[in-house]
């Protein structure tokens, strides 16, 4: 993935990663899937230090997220660097296809524009629409990016096969692939493909949706580092070079999940966590569709 992704460089873990588009994405983001209070939770996340929020059309909370970001940016107007926020949304598989994707993207672009915002990253949410509609939807994202309506483009839940299909069609590679990723589901073939093609990997469900926390290895590494299991999982993801997207509506946990920059898992910890891979999904892993 290049020097900027190398976990051997401690500065990388507290900075942003450069996307193939030339833009930079923060090292950790805040997810709002199934959030019952997306506006309030996003506001708290921004106050806690997060500078990236991951939404989607399917989540039906783009407006709430944009409201929180606008309020934060207005409050931070005296310091533009502090007020910078990286905004992501996605277009779901049932909206893939040239005309329907164009309509969906324009709708989300207009929604962000109501608050003076632009989507920093627009993803194809999943590969479920099939090869032809995926290609058409991807071409729409390229077009909208080239028109300056969105800044960077990527995909989610794409396997190496889905990515290669785009490449074989003569299309540019995505800047990002967002997949379910944690010690129990490491998806190594996809990771290797992304590394070879300069695609930044985002990890959703990085804290297992709160499940499996009684695992002996997680408990051992957690106690050793005086950190919560969630913090250990997030830190593992970051030290792997991924961009984790933890989600919570609980203010204390939102803050706690961001406070991972002082944690450093040693080789023994990382090897123990790496050994947990069993292909187990805690979310919606649809990378195996045709």
mmCIF file of C-alpha atoms in Angstrom:
data_model
loop_
_atom_site.group_PDB
_atom_site.id
_atom_site.type_symbol
_atom_site.label_atom_id
_atom_site.label_comp_id
_atom_site.label_asym_id
_atom_site.label_seq_id
_atom_site.Cartn_x
_atom_site.Cartn_y
_atom_site.Cartn_z
ATOM 1 C CA UNK A 1 0.000 0.000 0.000
ATOM 2 C CA UNK A 2 3.020 2.303 0.105
ATOM 3 C CA UNK A 3 4.859 4.147 2.840
ATOM 4 C CA UNK A 4 1.837 6.152 3.926
ATOM 5 C CA UNK A 5 0.090 2.929 4.926
ATOM 6 C CA UNK A 6 2.994 1.402 6.802
ATOM 7 C CA UNK A 7 2.115 0.673 10.445
ATOM 8 C CA UNK A 8 5.854 0.744 11.173
ATOM 9 C CA UNK A 9 5.707 4.527 10.941
ATOM 10 C CA UNK A 10 4.031 5.768 14.170
ATOM 11 C CA UNK A 11 3.166 9.137 12.610
ATOM 12 C CA UNK A 12 0.884 7.396 10.117
ATOM 13 C CA UNK A 13 -1.306 6.155 12.937
ATOM 14 C CA UNK A 14 -2.268 9.677 13.977
ATOM 15 C CA UNK A 15 -2.438 11.282 10.533
ATOM 16 C CA UNK A 16 -4.481 10.866 7.376
ATOM 17 C CA UNK A 17 -4.004 8.477 4.480
ATOM 18 C CA UNK A 18 -3.618 9.817 0.973
ATOM 19 C CA UNK A 19 -6.176 8.483 -1.501
ATOM 20 C CA UNK A 20 -5.409 7.840 -5.159
ATOM 21 C CA UNK A 21 -7.622 10.891 -5.856
ATOM 22 C CA UNK A 22 -5.067 13.086 -4.090
ATOM 23 C CA UNK A 23 -7.376 13.805 -1.157
ATOM 24 C CA UNK A 24 -6.689 12.651 2.385
ATOM 25 C CA UNK A 25 -8.903 10.506 4.601
ATOM 26 C CA UNK A 26 -8.623 10.569 8.423
ATOM 27 C CA UNK A 27 -7.241 7.441 10.110
ATOM 28 C CA UNK A 28 -10.480 6.744 11.958
ATOM 29 C CA UNK A 29 -14.087 7.500 11.086
ATOM 30 C CA UNK A 30 -17.452 7.479 12.827
ATOM 31 C CA UNK A 31 -20.210 5.186 11.553
ATOM 32 C CA UNK A 32 -23.925 5.989 11.786
ATOM 33 C CA UNK A 33 -25.550 2.772 10.533
ATOM 34 C CA UNK A 34 -28.803 2.177 12.449
ATOM 35 C CA UNK A 35 -28.055 5.200 14.609
ATOM 36 C CA UNK A 36 -31.113 6.237 16.595
ATOM 37 C CA UNK A 37 -29.698 9.722 17.091
ATOM 38 C CA UNK A 38 -27.426 10.403 14.117
ATOM 39 C CA UNK A 39 -27.357 14.188 14.524
ATOM 40 C CA UNK A 40 -26.576 14.140 18.246
ATOM 41 C CA UNK A 41 -24.117 11.254 17.958
ATOM 42 C CA UNK A 42 -22.316 12.870 15.015
ATOM 43 C CA UNK A 43 -22.080 16.126 16.944
ATOM 44 C CA UNK A 44 -20.602 14.314 19.930
ATOM 45 C CA UNK A 45 -18.181 12.427 17.695
ATOM 46 C CA UNK A 46 -16.934 15.668 16.166
ATOM 47 C CA UNK A 47 -16.544 17.208 19.618
ATOM 48 C CA UNK A 48 -14.590 14.092 20.667
ATOM 49 C CA UNK A 49 -12.068 14.493 17.860
ATOM 50 C CA UNK A 50 -13.418 12.468 14.942
ATOM 51 C CA UNK A 51 -13.048 14.205 11.589
ATOM 52 C CA UNK A 52 -14.745 11.649 9.346
ATOM 53 C CA UNK A 53 -18.375 10.500 9.346
ATOM 54 C CA UNK A 54 -19.655 7.584 7.295
ATOM 55 C CA UNK A 55 -23.313 7.699 6.223
ATOM 56 C CA UNK A 56 -25.320 6.170 3.361
ATOM 57 C CA UNK A 57 -28.555 6.719 1.513
ATOM 58 C CA UNK A 58 -29.775 3.418 2.949
ATOM 59 C CA UNK A 59 -29.256 4.714 6.515
ATOM 60 C CA UNK A 60 -31.704 7.568 5.840
ATOM 61 C CA UNK A 61 -29.701 9.975 7.994
ATOM 62 C CA UNK A 62 -27.664 11.979 5.482
ATOM 63 C CA UNK A 63 -29.487 15.187 6.456
ATOM 64 C CA UNK A 64 -28.958 14.623 10.181
ATOM 65 C CA UNK A 65 -25.256 14.067 9.634
ATOM 66 C CA UNK A 66 -24.990 17.157 7.431
ATOM 67 C CA UNK A 67 -26.784 19.245 10.058
ATOM 68 C CA UNK A 68 -24.277 18.165 12.693
ATOM 69 C CA UNK A 69 -21.317 18.839 10.412
ATOM 70 C CA UNK A 70 -22.581 22.268 9.394
ATOM 71 C CA UNK A 71 -23.094 23.264 13.024
ATOM 72 C CA UNK A 72 -19.602 22.037 13.867
ATOM 73 C CA UNK A 73 -17.989 23.841 10.935
ATOM 74 C CA UNK A 74 -19.831 27.065 11.757
ATOM 75 C CA UNK A 75 -18.598 26.823 15.335
ATOM 76 C CA UNK A 76 -15.055 26.110 14.106
ATOM 77 C CA UNK A 77 -15.043 28.829 11.438
ATOM 78 C CA UNK A 78 -12.141 30.658 13.039
ATOM 79 C CA UNK A 79 -9.929 27.609 12.473
ATOM 80 C CA UNK A 80 -10.508 26.007 9.087
ATOM 81 C CA UNK A 81 -8.188 23.084 9.824
ATOM 82 C CA UNK A 82 -10.107 22.192 12.971
ATOM 83 C CA UNK A 83 -13.387 22.464 11.108
ATOM 84 C CA UNK A 84 -12.428 20.160 8.229
ATOM 85 C CA UNK A 85 -14.667 17.080 8.190
ATOM 86 C CA UNK A 86 -14.475 14.171 5.730
ATOM 87 C CA UNK A 87 -18.001 13.153 4.714
ATOM 88 C CA UNK A 88 -18.925 9.817 3.148
ATOM 89 C CA UNK A 89 -22.170 8.431 1.746
ATOM 90 C CA UNK A 90 -23.119 5.449 -0.407
ATOM 91 C CA UNK A 91 -25.603 4.483 -3.099
ATOM 92 C CA UNK A 92 -27.289 1.123 -2.451
ATOM 93 C CA UNK A 93 -27.409 -1.764 -4.931
ATOM 94 C CA UNK A 94 -31.082 -1.282 -5.786
ATOM 95 C CA UNK A 95 -30.117 2.171 -7.086
ATOM 96 C CA UNK A 96 -27.360 0.899 -9.403
ATOM 97 C CA UNK A 97 -27.725 1.423 -13.132
ATOM 98 C CA UNK A 98 -27.039 4.528 -15.197
ATOM 99 C CA UNK A 99 -30.255 6.518 -14.814
ATOM 100 C CA UNK A 100 -31.222 5.444 -11.306
ATOM 101 C CA UNK A 101 -27.692 5.987 -9.968
ATOM 102 C CA UNK A 102 -27.492 9.420 -11.558
ATOM 103 C CA UNK A 103 -30.782 10.406 -9.923
ATOM 104 C CA UNK A 104 -29.720 9.017 -6.531
ATOM 105 C CA UNK A 105 -26.315 10.711 -6.552
ATOM 106 C CA UNK A 106 -27.780 14.059 -7.596
ATOM 107 C CA UNK A 107 -30.305 13.776 -4.756
ATOM 108 C CA UNK A 108 -27.572 13.165 -2.173
ATOM 109 C CA UNK A 109 -25.384 15.906 -3.658
ATOM 110 C CA UNK A 110 -28.292 18.351 -3.370
ATOM 111 C CA UNK A 111 -28.964 17.222 0.198
ATOM 112 C CA UNK A 112 -25.394 18.022 1.242
ATOM 113 C CA UNK A 113 -25.440 21.287 -0.708
ATOM 114 C CA UNK A 114 -28.391 22.479 1.408
ATOM 115 C CA UNK A 115 -25.881 22.751 4.240
ATOM 116 C CA UNK A 116 -23.023 24.101 2.136
ATOM 117 C CA UNK A 117 -21.308 20.705 2.067
ATOM 118 C CA UNK A 118 -19.831 18.355 -0.526
ATOM 119 C CA UNK A 119 -19.424 14.593 -0.162
ATOM 120 C CA UNK A 120 -15.720 13.848 0.192
ATOM 121 C CA UNK A 121 -16.279 10.196 -0.657
ATOM 122 C CA UNK A 122 -19.160 8.545 -2.513
ATOM 123 C CA UNK A 123 -19.284 4.746 -2.550
ATOM 124 C CA UNK A 124 -21.169 2.018 -4.348
ATOM 125 C CA UNK A 125 -22.670 0.460 -1.214
ATOM 126 C CA UNK A 126 -22.570 -3.163 -2.379
ATOM 127 C CA UNK A 127 -22.106 -5.421 -5.418
ATOM 128 C CA UNK A 128 -25.574 -7.002 -5.344
ATOM 129 C CA UNK A 129 -26.880 -5.409 -8.572
ATOM 130 C CA UNK A 130 -24.692 -7.613 -10.777
ATOM 131 C CA UNK A 131 -21.770 -6.867 -13.145
ATOM 132 C CA UNK A 132 -23.565 -4.650 -15.692
ATOM 133 C CA UNK A 133 -25.387 -2.377 -13.269
ATOM 134 C CA UNK A 134 -22.287 -2.173 -11.055
ATOM 135 C CA UNK A 135 -20.284 -0.971 -14.039
ATOM 136 C CA UNK A 136 -22.938 1.569 -14.993
ATOM 137 C CA UNK A 137 -23.170 2.877 -11.435
ATOM 138 C CA UNK A 138 -19.381 3.155 -11.225
ATOM 139 C CA UNK A 139 -19.289 5.125 -14.468
ATOM 140 C CA UNK A 140 -21.836 7.543 -12.983
ATOM 141 C CA UNK A 141 -19.629 8.091 -9.921
ATOM 142 C CA UNK A 142 -16.641 8.769 -12.174
ATOM 143 C CA UNK A 143 -18.720 11.286 -14.129
ATOM 144 C CA UNK A 144 -19.968 13.077 -11.015
ATOM 145 C CA UNK A 145 -16.463 13.210 -9.614
ATOM 146 C CA UNK A 146 -15.137 14.655 -12.867
ATOM 147 C CA UNK A 147 -17.921 17.259 -12.787
ATOM 148 C CA UNK A 148 -16.686 18.313 -9.340
ATOM 149 C CA UNK A 149 -19.896 17.327 -7.576
ATOM 150 C CA UNK A 150 -18.153 14.786 -5.340
ATOM 151 C CA UNK A 151 -14.478 14.577 -4.400
ATOM 152 C CA UNK A 152 -13.433 10.933 -4.283
ATOM 153 C CA UNK A 153 -15.156 7.688 -5.238
ATOM 154 C CA UNK A 154 -14.994 4.129 -4.022
ATOM 155 C CA UNK A 155 -16.894 0.941 -3.293
ATOM 156 C CA UNK A 156 -18.067 -1.144 -0.361
ATOM 157 C CA UNK A 157 -18.377 -4.903 0.089
ATOM 158 C CA UNK A 158 -16.468 -5.531 -3.151
ATOM 159 C CA UNK A 159 -14.349 -8.673 -3.486
ATOM 160 C CA UNK A 160 -11.200 -8.832 -5.578
ATOM 161 C CA UNK A 161 -13.370 -10.318 -8.375
ATOM 162 C CA UNK A 162 -15.727 -7.316 -8.373
ATOM 163 C CA UNK A 163 -12.788 -4.919 -8.394
ATOM 164 C CA UNK A 164 -11.072 -6.773 -11.219
ATOM 165 C CA UNK A 165 -14.247 -6.558 -13.310
ATOM 166 C CA UNK A 166 -14.036 -2.762 -13.151
ATOM 167 C CA UNK A 167 -10.395 -2.928 -14.145
ATOM 168 C CA UNK A 168 -11.122 -5.322 -17.024
ATOM 169 C CA UNK A 169 -13.775 -2.877 -18.271
ATOM 170 C CA UNK A 170 -11.012 -0.292 -18.644
ATOM 171 C CA UNK A 171 -12.259 1.790 -15.724
ATOM 172 C CA UNK A 172 -10.185 3.385 -13.006
ATOM 173 C CA UNK A 173 -9.815 1.643 -9.676
ATOM 174 C CA UNK A 174 -11.743 2.886 -6.620
ATOM 175 C CA UNK A 175 -9.927 5.040 -4.079
ATOM 176 C CA UNK A 176 -11.499 3.052 -1.240
ATOM 177 C CA UNK A 177 -13.038 -0.346 -0.563
ATOM 178 C CA UNK A 178 -15.065 -0.509 2.653
ATOM 179 C CA UNK A 179 -15.572 -4.049 3.953
ATOM 180 C CA UNK A 180 -16.413 -5.823 7.184
ATOM 181 C CA UNK A 181 -13.054 -6.310 8.819
ATOM 182 C CA UNK A 182 -11.856 -7.380 12.253
ATOM 183 C CA UNK A 183 -9.655 -10.153 13.734
ATOM 184 C CA UNK A 184 -12.406 -12.768 13.235
ATOM 185 C CA UNK A 185 -12.982 -11.818 9.557
ATOM 186 C CA UNK A 186 -9.724 -10.698 7.924
ATOM 187 C CA UNK A 187 -10.645 -11.171 4.226
ATOM 188 C CA UNK A 188 -6.982 -11.484 3.220
ATOM 189 C CA UNK A 189 -7.449 -11.991 -0.562
ATOM 190 C CA UNK A 190 -9.371 -8.702 -0.787
ATOM 191 C CA UNK A 191 -6.804 -6.935 1.389
ATOM 192 C CA UNK A 192 -3.955 -8.179 -0.803
ATOM 193 C CA UNK A 193 -5.731 -7.068 -3.970
ATOM 194 C CA UNK A 194 -6.393 -3.613 -2.552
ATOM 195 C CA UNK A 195 -2.775 -3.266 -1.437
ATOM 196 C CA UNK A 196 -1.558 -4.171 -4.924
ATOM 197 C CA UNK A 197 -3.903 -1.625 -6.535
ATOM 198 C CA UNK A 198 -3.458 1.344 -4.191
ATOM 199 C CA UNK A 199 -6.955 1.056 -2.718
ATOM 200 C CA UNK A 200 -7.375 2.231 0.864
ATOM 201 C CA UNK A 201 -9.337 -0.218 3.001
ATOM 202 C CA UNK A 202 -12.001 0.960 5.433
ATOM 203 C CA UNK A 203 -13.141 -1.459 8.143
ATOM 204 C CA UNK A 204 -16.795 -1.486 9.088
ATOM 205 C CA UNK A 205 -18.089 -3.390 12.127
ATOM 206 C CA UNK A 206 -14.538 -3.142 13.530
ATOM 207 C CA UNK A 207 -15.793 -3.633 17.096
ATOM 208 C CA UNK A 208 -17.910 -6.699 16.264
ATOM 209 C CA UNK A 209 -21.210 -4.975 16.995
ATOM 210 C CA UNK A 210 -20.409 -5.577 20.655
ATOM 211 C CA UNK A 211 -20.271 -9.375 20.265
ATOM 212 C CA UNK A 212 -17.614 -11.947 21.217
ATOM 213 C CA UNK A 213 -16.045 -9.669 23.830
ATOM 214 C CA UNK A 214 -15.619 -12.601 26.210
ATOM 215 C CA UNK A 215 -13.077 -14.151 23.839
ATOM 216 C CA UNK A 216 -10.029 -15.189 25.861
ATOM 217 C CA UNK A 217 -7.493 -13.543 23.537
ATOM 218 C CA UNK A 218 -9.409 -10.250 23.402
ATOM 219 C CA UNK A 219 -9.667 -10.211 27.190
ATOM 220 C CA UNK A 220 -5.969 -10.991 27.632
ATOM 221 C CA UNK A 221 -4.753 -8.300 25.212
ATOM 222 C CA UNK A 222 -7.239 -5.818 26.675
ATOM 223 C CA UNK A 223 -5.979 -6.318 30.230
ATOM 224 C CA UNK A 224 -2.343 -6.272 29.169
ATOM 225 C CA UNK A 225 -2.771 -2.865 27.490
ATOM 226 C CA UNK A 226 -5.169 -1.426 30.078
ATOM 227 C CA UNK A 227 -7.697 -0.755 27.312
ATOM 228 C CA UNK A 228 -11.242 -1.815 26.486
ATOM 229 C CA UNK A 229 -11.878 -4.643 24.040
ATOM 230 C CA UNK A 230 -13.338 -2.105 21.591
ATOM 231 C CA UNK A 231 -10.190 0.017 21.807
ATOM 232 C CA UNK A 232 -8.020 -3.040 21.155
ATOM 233 C CA UNK A 233 -10.068 -3.966 18.093
ATOM 234 C CA UNK A 234 -9.909 -0.421 16.714
ATOM 235 C CA UNK A 235 -6.185 -0.192 17.339
ATOM 236 C CA UNK A 236 -5.605 -3.563 15.640
ATOM 237 C CA UNK A 237 -7.380 -2.212 12.577
ATOM 238 C CA UNK A 238 -5.319 0.970 12.532
ATOM 239 C CA UNK A 239 -2.024 -0.838 12.963
ATOM 240 C CA UNK A 240 -2.979 -3.027 10.023
ATOM 241 C CA UNK A 241 -3.218 0.136 7.941
ATOM 242 C CA UNK A 242 -7.032 0.189 7.705
ATOM 243 C CA UNK A 243 -9.476 3.003 8.483
ATOM 244 C CA UNK A 244 -11.857 1.671 11.172
ATOM 245 C CA UNK A 245 -15.415 3.002 11.405
ATOM 246 C CA UNK A 246 -16.694 2.331 14.942
ATOM 247 C CA UNK A 247 -20.310 3.212 15.690
ATOM 248 C CA UNK A 248 -22.097 4.082 18.920
ATOM 249 C CA UNK A 249 -24.886 6.326 20.158
ATOM 250 C CA UNK A 250 -23.475 6.356 23.717
ATOM 251 C CA UNK A 251 -21.407 9.528 24.353
ATOM 252 C CA UNK A 252 -18.933 7.803 26.665
ATOM 253 C CA UNK A 253 -18.259 5.030 24.170
ATOM 254 C CA UNK A 254 -17.995 7.466 21.264
ATOM 255 C CA UNK A 255 -15.184 9.243 23.103
ATOM 256 C CA UNK A 256 -13.609 6.006 24.323
ATOM 257 C CA UNK A 257 -13.507 4.551 20.812
ATOM 258 C CA UNK A 258 -11.587 7.585 19.575
ATOM 259 C CA UNK A 259 -9.068 7.535 22.418
ATOM 260 C CA UNK A 260 -6.841 4.886 20.855
ATOM 261 C CA UNK A 261 -3.861 6.896 19.652
ATOM 262 C CA UNK A 262 -1.898 6.260 22.836
ATOM 263 C CA UNK A 263 -2.293 2.481 22.571
ATOM 264 C CA UNK A 264 0.460 0.515 20.856
ATOM 265 C CA UNK A 265 -0.070 -3.190 20.347
ATOM 266 C CA UNK A 266 3.246 -5.055 20.263
ATOM 267 C CA UNK A 267 4.137 -7.904 17.900
ATOM 268 C CA UNK A 268 2.909 -10.495 20.379
ATOM 269 C CA UNK A 269 -0.473 -8.785 20.652
ATOM 270 C CA UNK A 270 -0.852 -8.436 16.895
ATOM 271 C CA UNK A 271 0.084 -12.084 16.278
ATOM 272 C CA UNK A 272 -2.428 -13.246 18.896
ATOM 273 C CA UNK A 273 -5.197 -11.159 17.309
ATOM 274 C CA UNK A 274 -4.223 -12.230 13.788
ATOM 275 C CA UNK A 275 -4.634 -15.856 14.883
ATOM 276 C CA UNK A 276 -8.356 -15.289 15.579
ATOM 277 C CA UNK A 277 -9.336 -15.296 11.901
ATOM 278 C CA UNK A 278 -12.154 -17.771 11.312
ATOM 279 C CA UNK A 279 -14.140 -16.083 8.539
ATOM 280 C CA UNK A 280 -16.852 -15.085 11.005
ATOM 281 C CA UNK A 281 -19.139 -12.180 10.100
ATOM 282 C CA UNK A 282 -20.967 -10.049 12.652
ATOM 283 C CA UNK A 283 -22.614 -7.847 10.046
ATOM 284 C CA UNK A 284 -23.605 -7.940 6.363
ATOM 285 C CA UNK A 285 -20.683 -9.381 4.488
ATOM 286 C CA UNK A 286 -21.886 -9.708 0.882
ATOM 287 C CA UNK A 287 -18.497 -9.858 -0.829
ATOM 288 C CA UNK A 288 -19.309 -13.332 -2.196
ATOM 289 C CA UNK A 289 -22.194 -12.325 -4.490
ATOM 290 C CA UNK A 290 -21.839 -12.699 -8.265
#
